[in-house]
Tab-separated table of C-alpha atoms (C1' of nucleotides) in Angstrom:
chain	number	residue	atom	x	y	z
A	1	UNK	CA	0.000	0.000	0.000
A	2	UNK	CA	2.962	2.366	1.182
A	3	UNK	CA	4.206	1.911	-2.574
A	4	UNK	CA	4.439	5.567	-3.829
A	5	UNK	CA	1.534	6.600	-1.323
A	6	UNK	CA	1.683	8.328	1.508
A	7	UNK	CA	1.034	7.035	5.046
A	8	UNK	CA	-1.577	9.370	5.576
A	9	UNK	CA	-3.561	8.107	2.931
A	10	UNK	CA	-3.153	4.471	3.220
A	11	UNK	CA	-3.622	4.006	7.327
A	12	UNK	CA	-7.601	4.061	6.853
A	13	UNK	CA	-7.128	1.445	4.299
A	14	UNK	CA	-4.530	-0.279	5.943
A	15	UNK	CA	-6.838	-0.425	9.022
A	16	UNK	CA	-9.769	-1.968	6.882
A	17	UNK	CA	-7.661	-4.636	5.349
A	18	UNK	CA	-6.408	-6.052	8.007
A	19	UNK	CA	-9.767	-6.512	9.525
A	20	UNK	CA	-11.001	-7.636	6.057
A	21	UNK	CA	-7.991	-9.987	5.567
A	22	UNK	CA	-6.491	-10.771	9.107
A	23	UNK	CA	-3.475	-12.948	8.160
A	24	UNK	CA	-2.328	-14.158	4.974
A	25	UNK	CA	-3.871	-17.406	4.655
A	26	UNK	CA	-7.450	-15.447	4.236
A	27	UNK	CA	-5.853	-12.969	1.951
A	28	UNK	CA	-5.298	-16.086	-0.004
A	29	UNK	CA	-7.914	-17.523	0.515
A	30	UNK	CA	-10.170	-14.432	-0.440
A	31	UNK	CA	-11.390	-14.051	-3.439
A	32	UNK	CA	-9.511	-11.269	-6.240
A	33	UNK	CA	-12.593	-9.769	-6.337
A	34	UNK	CA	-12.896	-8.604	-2.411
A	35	UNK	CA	-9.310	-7.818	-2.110
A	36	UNK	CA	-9.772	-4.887	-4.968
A	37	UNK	CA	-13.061	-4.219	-3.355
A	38	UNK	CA	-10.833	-3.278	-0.084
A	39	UNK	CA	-8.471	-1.501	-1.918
A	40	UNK	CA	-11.048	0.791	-4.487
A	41	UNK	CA	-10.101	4.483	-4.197
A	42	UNK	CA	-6.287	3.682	-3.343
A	43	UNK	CA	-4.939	3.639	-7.117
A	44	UNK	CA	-2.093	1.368	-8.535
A	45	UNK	CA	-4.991	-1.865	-9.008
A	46	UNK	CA	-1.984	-4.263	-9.694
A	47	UNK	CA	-0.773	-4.053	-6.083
A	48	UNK	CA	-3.766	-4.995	-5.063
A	49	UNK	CA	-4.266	-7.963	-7.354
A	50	UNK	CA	0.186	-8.469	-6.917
A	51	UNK	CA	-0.145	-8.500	-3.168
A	52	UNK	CA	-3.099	-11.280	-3.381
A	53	UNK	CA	-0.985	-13.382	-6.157
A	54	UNK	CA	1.938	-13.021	-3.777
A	55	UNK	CA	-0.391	-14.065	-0.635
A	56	UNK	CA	-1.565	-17.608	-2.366
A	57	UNK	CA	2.215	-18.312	-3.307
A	58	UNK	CA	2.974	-17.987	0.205
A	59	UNK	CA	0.550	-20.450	1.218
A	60	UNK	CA	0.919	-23.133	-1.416
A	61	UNK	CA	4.874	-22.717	-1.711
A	62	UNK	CA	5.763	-21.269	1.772
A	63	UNK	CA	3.453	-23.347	3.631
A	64	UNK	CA	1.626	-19.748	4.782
A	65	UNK	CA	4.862	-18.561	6.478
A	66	UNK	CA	6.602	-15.764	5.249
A	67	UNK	CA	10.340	-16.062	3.652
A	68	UNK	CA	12.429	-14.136	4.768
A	69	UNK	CA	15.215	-14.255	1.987
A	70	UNK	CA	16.297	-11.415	-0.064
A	71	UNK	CA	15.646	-14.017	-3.295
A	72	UNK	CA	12.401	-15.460	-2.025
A	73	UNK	CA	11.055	-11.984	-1.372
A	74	UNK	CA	12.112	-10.170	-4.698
A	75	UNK	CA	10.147	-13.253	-6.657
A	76	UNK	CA	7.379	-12.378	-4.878
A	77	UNK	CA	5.064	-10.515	-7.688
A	78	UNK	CA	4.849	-6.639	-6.694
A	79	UNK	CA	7.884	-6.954	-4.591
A	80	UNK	CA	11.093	-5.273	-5.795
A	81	UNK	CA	14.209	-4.481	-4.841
A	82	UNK	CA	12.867	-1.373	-2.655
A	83	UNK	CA	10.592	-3.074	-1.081
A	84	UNK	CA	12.315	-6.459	-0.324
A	85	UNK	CA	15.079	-4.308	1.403
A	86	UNK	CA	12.217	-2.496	3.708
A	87	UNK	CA	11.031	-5.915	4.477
A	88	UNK	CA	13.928	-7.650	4.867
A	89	UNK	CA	15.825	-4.579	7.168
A	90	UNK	CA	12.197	-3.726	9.419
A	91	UNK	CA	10.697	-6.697	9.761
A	92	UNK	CA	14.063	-8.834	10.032
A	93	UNK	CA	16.745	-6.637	10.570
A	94	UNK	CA	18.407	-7.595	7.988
A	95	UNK	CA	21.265	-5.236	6.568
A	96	UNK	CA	19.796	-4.685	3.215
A	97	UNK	CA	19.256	-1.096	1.814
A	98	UNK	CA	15.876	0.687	0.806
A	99	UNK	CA	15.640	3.544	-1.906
A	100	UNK	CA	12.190	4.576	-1.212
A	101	UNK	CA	11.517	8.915	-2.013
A	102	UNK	CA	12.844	9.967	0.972
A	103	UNK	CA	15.745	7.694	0.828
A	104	UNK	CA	16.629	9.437	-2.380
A	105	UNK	CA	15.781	12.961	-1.629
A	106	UNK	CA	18.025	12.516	1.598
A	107	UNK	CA	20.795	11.252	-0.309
A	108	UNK	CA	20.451	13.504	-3.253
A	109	UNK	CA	21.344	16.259	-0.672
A	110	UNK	CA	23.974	14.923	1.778
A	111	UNK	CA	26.254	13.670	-1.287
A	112	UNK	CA	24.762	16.122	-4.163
A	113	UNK	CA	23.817	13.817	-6.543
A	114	UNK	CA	23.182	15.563	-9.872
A	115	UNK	CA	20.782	14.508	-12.194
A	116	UNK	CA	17.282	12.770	-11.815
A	117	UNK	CA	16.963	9.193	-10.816
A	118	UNK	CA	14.807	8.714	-13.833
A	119	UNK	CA	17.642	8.428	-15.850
A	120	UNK	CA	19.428	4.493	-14.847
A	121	UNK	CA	23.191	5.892	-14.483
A	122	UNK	CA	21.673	8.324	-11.271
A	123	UNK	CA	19.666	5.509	-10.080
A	124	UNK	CA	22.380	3.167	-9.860
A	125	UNK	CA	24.623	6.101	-8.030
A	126	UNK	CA	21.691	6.075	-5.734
A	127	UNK	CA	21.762	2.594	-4.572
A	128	UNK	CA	25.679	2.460	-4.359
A	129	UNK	CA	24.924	5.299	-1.551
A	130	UNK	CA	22.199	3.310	-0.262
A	131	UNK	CA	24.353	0.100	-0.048
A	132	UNK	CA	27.137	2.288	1.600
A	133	UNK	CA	25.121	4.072	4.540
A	134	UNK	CA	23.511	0.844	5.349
A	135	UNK	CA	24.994	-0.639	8.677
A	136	UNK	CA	25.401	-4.374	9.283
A	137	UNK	CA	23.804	-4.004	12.330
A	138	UNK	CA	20.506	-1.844	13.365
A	139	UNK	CA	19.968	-1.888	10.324
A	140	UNK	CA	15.992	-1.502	10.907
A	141	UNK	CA	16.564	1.733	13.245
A	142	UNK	CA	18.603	2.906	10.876
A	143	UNK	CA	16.407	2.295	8.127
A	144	UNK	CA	13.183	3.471	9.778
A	145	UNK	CA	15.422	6.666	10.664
A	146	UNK	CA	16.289	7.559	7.327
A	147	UNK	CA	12.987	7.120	6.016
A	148	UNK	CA	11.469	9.515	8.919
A	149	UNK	CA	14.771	12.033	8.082
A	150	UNK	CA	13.398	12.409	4.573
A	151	UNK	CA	9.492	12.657	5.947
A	152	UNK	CA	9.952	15.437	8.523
A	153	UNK	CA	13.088	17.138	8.053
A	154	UNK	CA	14.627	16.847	4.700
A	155	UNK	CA	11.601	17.637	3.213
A	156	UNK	CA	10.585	18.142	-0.208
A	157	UNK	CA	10.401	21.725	0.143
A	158	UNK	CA	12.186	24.372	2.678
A	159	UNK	CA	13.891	20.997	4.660
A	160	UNK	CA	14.181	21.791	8.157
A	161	UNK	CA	18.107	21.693	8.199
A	162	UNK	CA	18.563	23.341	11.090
A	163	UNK	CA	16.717	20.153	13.047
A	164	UNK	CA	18.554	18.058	10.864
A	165	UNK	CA	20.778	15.238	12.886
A	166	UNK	CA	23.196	14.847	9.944
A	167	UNK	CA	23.595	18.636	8.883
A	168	UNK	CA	26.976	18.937	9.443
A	169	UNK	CA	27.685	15.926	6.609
A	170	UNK	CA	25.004	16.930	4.018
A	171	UNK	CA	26.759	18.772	1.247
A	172	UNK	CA	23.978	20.355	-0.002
A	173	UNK	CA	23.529	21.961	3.627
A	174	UNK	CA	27.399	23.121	3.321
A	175	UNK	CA	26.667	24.799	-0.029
A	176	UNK	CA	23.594	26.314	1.192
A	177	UNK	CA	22.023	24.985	-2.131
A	178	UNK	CA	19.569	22.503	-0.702
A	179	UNK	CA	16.336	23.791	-3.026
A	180	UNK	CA	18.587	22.680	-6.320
A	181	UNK	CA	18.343	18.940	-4.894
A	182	UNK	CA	16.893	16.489	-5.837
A	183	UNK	CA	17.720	17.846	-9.158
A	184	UNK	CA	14.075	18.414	-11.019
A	185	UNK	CA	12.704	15.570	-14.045
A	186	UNK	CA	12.408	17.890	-16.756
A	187	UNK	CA	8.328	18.293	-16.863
A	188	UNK	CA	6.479	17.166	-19.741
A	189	UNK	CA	3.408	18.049	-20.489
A	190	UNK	CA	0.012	15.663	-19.971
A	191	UNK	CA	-2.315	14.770	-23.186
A	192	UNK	CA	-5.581	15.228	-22.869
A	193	UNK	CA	-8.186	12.239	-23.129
A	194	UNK	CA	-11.937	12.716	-23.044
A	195	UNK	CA	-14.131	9.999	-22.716
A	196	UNK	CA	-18.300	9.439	-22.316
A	197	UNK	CA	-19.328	6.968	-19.141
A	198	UNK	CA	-22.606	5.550	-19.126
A	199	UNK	CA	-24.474	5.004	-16.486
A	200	UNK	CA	-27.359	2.827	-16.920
A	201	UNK	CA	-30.079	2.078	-14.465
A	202	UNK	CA	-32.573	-0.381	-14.934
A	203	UNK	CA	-36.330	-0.530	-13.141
A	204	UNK	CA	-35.114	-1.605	-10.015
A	205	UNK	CA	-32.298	0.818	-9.597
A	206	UNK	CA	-29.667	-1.405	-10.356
A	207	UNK	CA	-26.388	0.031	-12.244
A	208	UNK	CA	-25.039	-1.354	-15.305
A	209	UNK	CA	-21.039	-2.277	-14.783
A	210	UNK	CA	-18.686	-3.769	-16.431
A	211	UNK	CA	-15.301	-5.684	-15.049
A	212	UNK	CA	-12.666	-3.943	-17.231
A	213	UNK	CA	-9.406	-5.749	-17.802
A	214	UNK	CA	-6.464	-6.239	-15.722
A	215	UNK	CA	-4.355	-4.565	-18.531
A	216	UNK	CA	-4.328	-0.875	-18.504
A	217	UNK	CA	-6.610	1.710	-16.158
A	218	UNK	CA	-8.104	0.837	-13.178
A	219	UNK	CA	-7.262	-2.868	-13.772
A	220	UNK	CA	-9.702	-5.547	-12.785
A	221	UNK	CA	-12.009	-2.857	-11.126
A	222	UNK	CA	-15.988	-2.129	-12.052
A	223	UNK	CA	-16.875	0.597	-14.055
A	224	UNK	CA	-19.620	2.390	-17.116
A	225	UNK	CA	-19.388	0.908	-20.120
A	226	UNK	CA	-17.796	3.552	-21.739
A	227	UNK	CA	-17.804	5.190	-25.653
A	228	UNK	CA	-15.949	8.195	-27.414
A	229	UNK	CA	-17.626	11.458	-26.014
A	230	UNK	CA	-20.113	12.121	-29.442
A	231	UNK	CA	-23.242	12.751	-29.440
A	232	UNK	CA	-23.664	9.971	-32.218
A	233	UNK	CA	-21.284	7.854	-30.679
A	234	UNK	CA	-23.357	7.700	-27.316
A	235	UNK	CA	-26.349	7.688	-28.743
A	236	UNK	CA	-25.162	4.579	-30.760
A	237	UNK	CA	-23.754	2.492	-27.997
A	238	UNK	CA	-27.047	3.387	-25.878
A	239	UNK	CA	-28.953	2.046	-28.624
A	240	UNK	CA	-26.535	-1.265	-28.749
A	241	UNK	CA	-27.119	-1.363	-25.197
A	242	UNK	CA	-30.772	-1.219	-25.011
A	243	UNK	CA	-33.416	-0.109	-27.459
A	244	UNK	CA	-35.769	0.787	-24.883
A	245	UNK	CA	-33.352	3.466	-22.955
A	246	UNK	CA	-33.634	7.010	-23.070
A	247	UNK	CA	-30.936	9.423	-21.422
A	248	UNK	CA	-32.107	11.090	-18.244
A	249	UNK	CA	-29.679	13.615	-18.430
A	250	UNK	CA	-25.861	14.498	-19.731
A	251	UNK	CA	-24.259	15.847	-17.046
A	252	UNK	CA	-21.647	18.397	-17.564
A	253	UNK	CA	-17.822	16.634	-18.199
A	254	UNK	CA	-15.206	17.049	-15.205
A	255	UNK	CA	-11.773	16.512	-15.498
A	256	UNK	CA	-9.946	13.461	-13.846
A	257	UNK	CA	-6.173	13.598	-13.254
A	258	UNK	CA	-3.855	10.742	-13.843
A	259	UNK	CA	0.172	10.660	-13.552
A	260	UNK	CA	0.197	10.582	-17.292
A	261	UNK	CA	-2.756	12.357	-18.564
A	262	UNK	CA	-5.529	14.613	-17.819
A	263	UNK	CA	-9.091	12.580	-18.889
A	264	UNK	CA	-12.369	14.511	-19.437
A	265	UNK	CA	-15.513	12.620	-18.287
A	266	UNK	CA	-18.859	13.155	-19.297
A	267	UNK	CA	-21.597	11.102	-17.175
A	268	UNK	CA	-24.480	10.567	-19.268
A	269	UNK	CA	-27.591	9.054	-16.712
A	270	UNK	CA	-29.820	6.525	-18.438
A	271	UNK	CA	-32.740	4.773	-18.186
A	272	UNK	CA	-33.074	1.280	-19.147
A	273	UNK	CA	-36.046	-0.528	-18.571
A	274	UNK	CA	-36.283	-4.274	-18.564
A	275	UNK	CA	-33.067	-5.414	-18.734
A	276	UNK	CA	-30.928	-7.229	-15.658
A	277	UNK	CA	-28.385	-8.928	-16.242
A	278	UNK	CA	-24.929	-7.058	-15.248
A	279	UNK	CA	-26.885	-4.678	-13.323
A	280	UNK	CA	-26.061	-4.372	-9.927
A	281	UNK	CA	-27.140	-3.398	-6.893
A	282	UNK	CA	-24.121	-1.518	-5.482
A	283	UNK	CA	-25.131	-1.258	-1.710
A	284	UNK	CA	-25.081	-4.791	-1.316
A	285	UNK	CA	-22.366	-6.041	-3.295
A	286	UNK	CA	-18.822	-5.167	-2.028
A	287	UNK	CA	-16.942	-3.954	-5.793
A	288	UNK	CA	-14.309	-2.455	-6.932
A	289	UNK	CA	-15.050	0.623	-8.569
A	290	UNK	CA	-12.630	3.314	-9.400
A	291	UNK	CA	-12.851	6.989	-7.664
A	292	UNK	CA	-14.575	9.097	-10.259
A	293	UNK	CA	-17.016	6.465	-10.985
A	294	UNK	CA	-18.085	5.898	-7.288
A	295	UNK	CA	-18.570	10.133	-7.828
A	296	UNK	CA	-20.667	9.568	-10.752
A	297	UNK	CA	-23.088	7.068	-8.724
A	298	UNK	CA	-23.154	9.215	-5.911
A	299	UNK	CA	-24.696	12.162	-8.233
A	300	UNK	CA	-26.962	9.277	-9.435
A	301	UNK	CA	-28.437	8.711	-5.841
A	302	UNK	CA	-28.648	12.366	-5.239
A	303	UNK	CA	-30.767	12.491	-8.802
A	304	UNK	CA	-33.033	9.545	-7.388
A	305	UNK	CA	-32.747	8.611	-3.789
A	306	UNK	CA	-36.092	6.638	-3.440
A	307	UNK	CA	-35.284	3.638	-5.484
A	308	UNK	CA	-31.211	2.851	-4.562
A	309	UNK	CA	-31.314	1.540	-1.110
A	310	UNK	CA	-33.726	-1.562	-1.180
B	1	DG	C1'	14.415	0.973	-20.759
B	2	DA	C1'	10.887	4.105	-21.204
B	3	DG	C1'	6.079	4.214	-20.438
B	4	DC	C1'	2.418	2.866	-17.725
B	5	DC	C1'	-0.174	2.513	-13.480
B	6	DG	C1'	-4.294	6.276	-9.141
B	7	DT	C1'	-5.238	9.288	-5.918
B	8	DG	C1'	-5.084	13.007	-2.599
B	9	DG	C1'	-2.823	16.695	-0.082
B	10	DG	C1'	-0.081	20.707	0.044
B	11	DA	C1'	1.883	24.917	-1.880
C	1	DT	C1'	-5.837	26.215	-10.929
C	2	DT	C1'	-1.994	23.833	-11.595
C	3	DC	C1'	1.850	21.396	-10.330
C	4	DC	C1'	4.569	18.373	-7.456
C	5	DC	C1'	5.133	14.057	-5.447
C	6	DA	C1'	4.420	10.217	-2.412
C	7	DA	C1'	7.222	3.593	2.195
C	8	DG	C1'	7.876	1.618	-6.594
C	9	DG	C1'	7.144	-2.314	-9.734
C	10	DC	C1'	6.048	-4.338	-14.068
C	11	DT	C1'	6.243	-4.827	-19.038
DNA sequence: GAGCCGTGGGA
DNA sequence: TTCCCAAGGCT
């Protein structure tokens, strides 16, 4: 979860997990489909469906415990070399390095690493440091340290150097040209995508969703059926859909931001009568379903209250 | 190896 | 409003 999210997001999710899947012999034992439900709204799908892959290989090749080698670990699907070292030096105090973002920001100032860890040749400078700060023994203080350095004191912007244990080593500090590191990824610029999502709702209430592939966007979650944002083009695929439905209303597009891109939504409500199957009935089934979508249904119930909560 | 994969908070 | 960026990994 902690994979490039902050702890402040993740600890309500964390929290529900862990009640939803106490050990890892129910994660494995759950199925795909309530492990994304816990994790809808948290981004990055594949960790989700990595983490559950990774808790069934445990089980039926680790006999449910945990290994607790570096080569065991990093075969583990959506654990890498980051995240084996965390592991391997918190859990096990292990001396194995981490390179999580404050790991690098840290040492991007005390050693004034130029360049942005984007680019392989600064990424393996980055782990040489790693590898050479990391102590053969405390190695989980020291590792939980760094990580709290980079979180509260070498901050991202206006670092707090003058709290700062290891001042009087950072090189950055010494120059008094901490803002220039880490050096900046030169910015590119987002594309655009727009896109039509269509909400269909059928006599009882229940939505229309689809289980969209593990490849690509929101990966393995529930969402509209979707088309290119046309009028003919929607009014094509709601004919397709159902000959009987007629749009309740198009509500106006709103932008949703990815890393990437920038993607324009326009939620078009629709009636359609008499048809049921892949309609759902949201409040009682525990799904996956992707941020702006869950936004788009709660504008539906807000349009019609009466009919959604039977 | 470069692109892809979410979302929310802070400035 | 826009941009940055976060306990990175996979293809």
């Amino acid at each position: 979860m902690l994979q490039q999210t902050q702890v402040a997001t993740v600890i309500d999710y964390f929290n529900n997990f862990v009640v939803n899947f106490p050990t890892v012999v129910a994660l494995a034992n759950a199925d795909e489909e309530e492990v994304l439900a816990s994790w809808a709204g948290l981004g990055y799908y594949s960790r989700a469906r990595n983490l559950h892959k990774s808790a069934r290989i445990v089980l039926s090749k680790y006999r449910g415990i945990f290994p607790t080698s570096h080569s065991e670990l990093i075969s583990l699907p959506g654990v890498g070399e980051s995240t084996a070292g965390a592991i391997l030096s918190l859990a096990c105090n292990q001396s194995r390095p981490i390179l999580d973002g404050n790991v690098k920001r840290v040492l991007s100032r005390c050693h004034r690493v130029a360049g942005h860890y984007s680019d392989s040749k600064v990424l393996k400078e980055f782990w040489r440091l790693a590898k050479y700060h990391t102590p053969s023994k405390q190695n989980a203080n020291y590792t939980q340290a760094i990580m709290d350095l980079g979180a509260t004191i070498c901050v991202p912007r206006k670092p707090l150097c003058s709290r700062c244990p290891v001042s009087r080593h950072c090189k950055a500090n010494l120059c008094n040209d901490q803002a220039s590191f880490p050096q900046k990824k030169a910015r590119t610029i987002r594309p655009e995508k727009s896109l039509a999502l269509l909400a269909y709702r059928n006599d009882k209430g229940d939505i229309y969703l689809v289980k969209r592939p593990n490849k690509g966007v929101w990966g393995g979650l529930w969402s509209f059926e979707e088309c290119e944002d046309t009028k003919t083009a929607i009014t094509a695929a709601i004919k397709e859909h159902n000959i009987k439905a007629s749009i309740v209303s198009s509500l106006p597009k709103f932008k949703h931001s990815f890393t990437h891109y920038h993607l324009w939504i326009r939620p078009i409500i629709i009636n359609s009568p008499s048809l049921e199957k892949g309609y759902f009935n949201i409040n009682k089934m525990a799904l996956g379903i992707p941020t702006p979508v869950k936004k788009i249904i709660t504008m539906l119930d807000s349009l019609n209250p009466t009919k959604s909560n039977e």
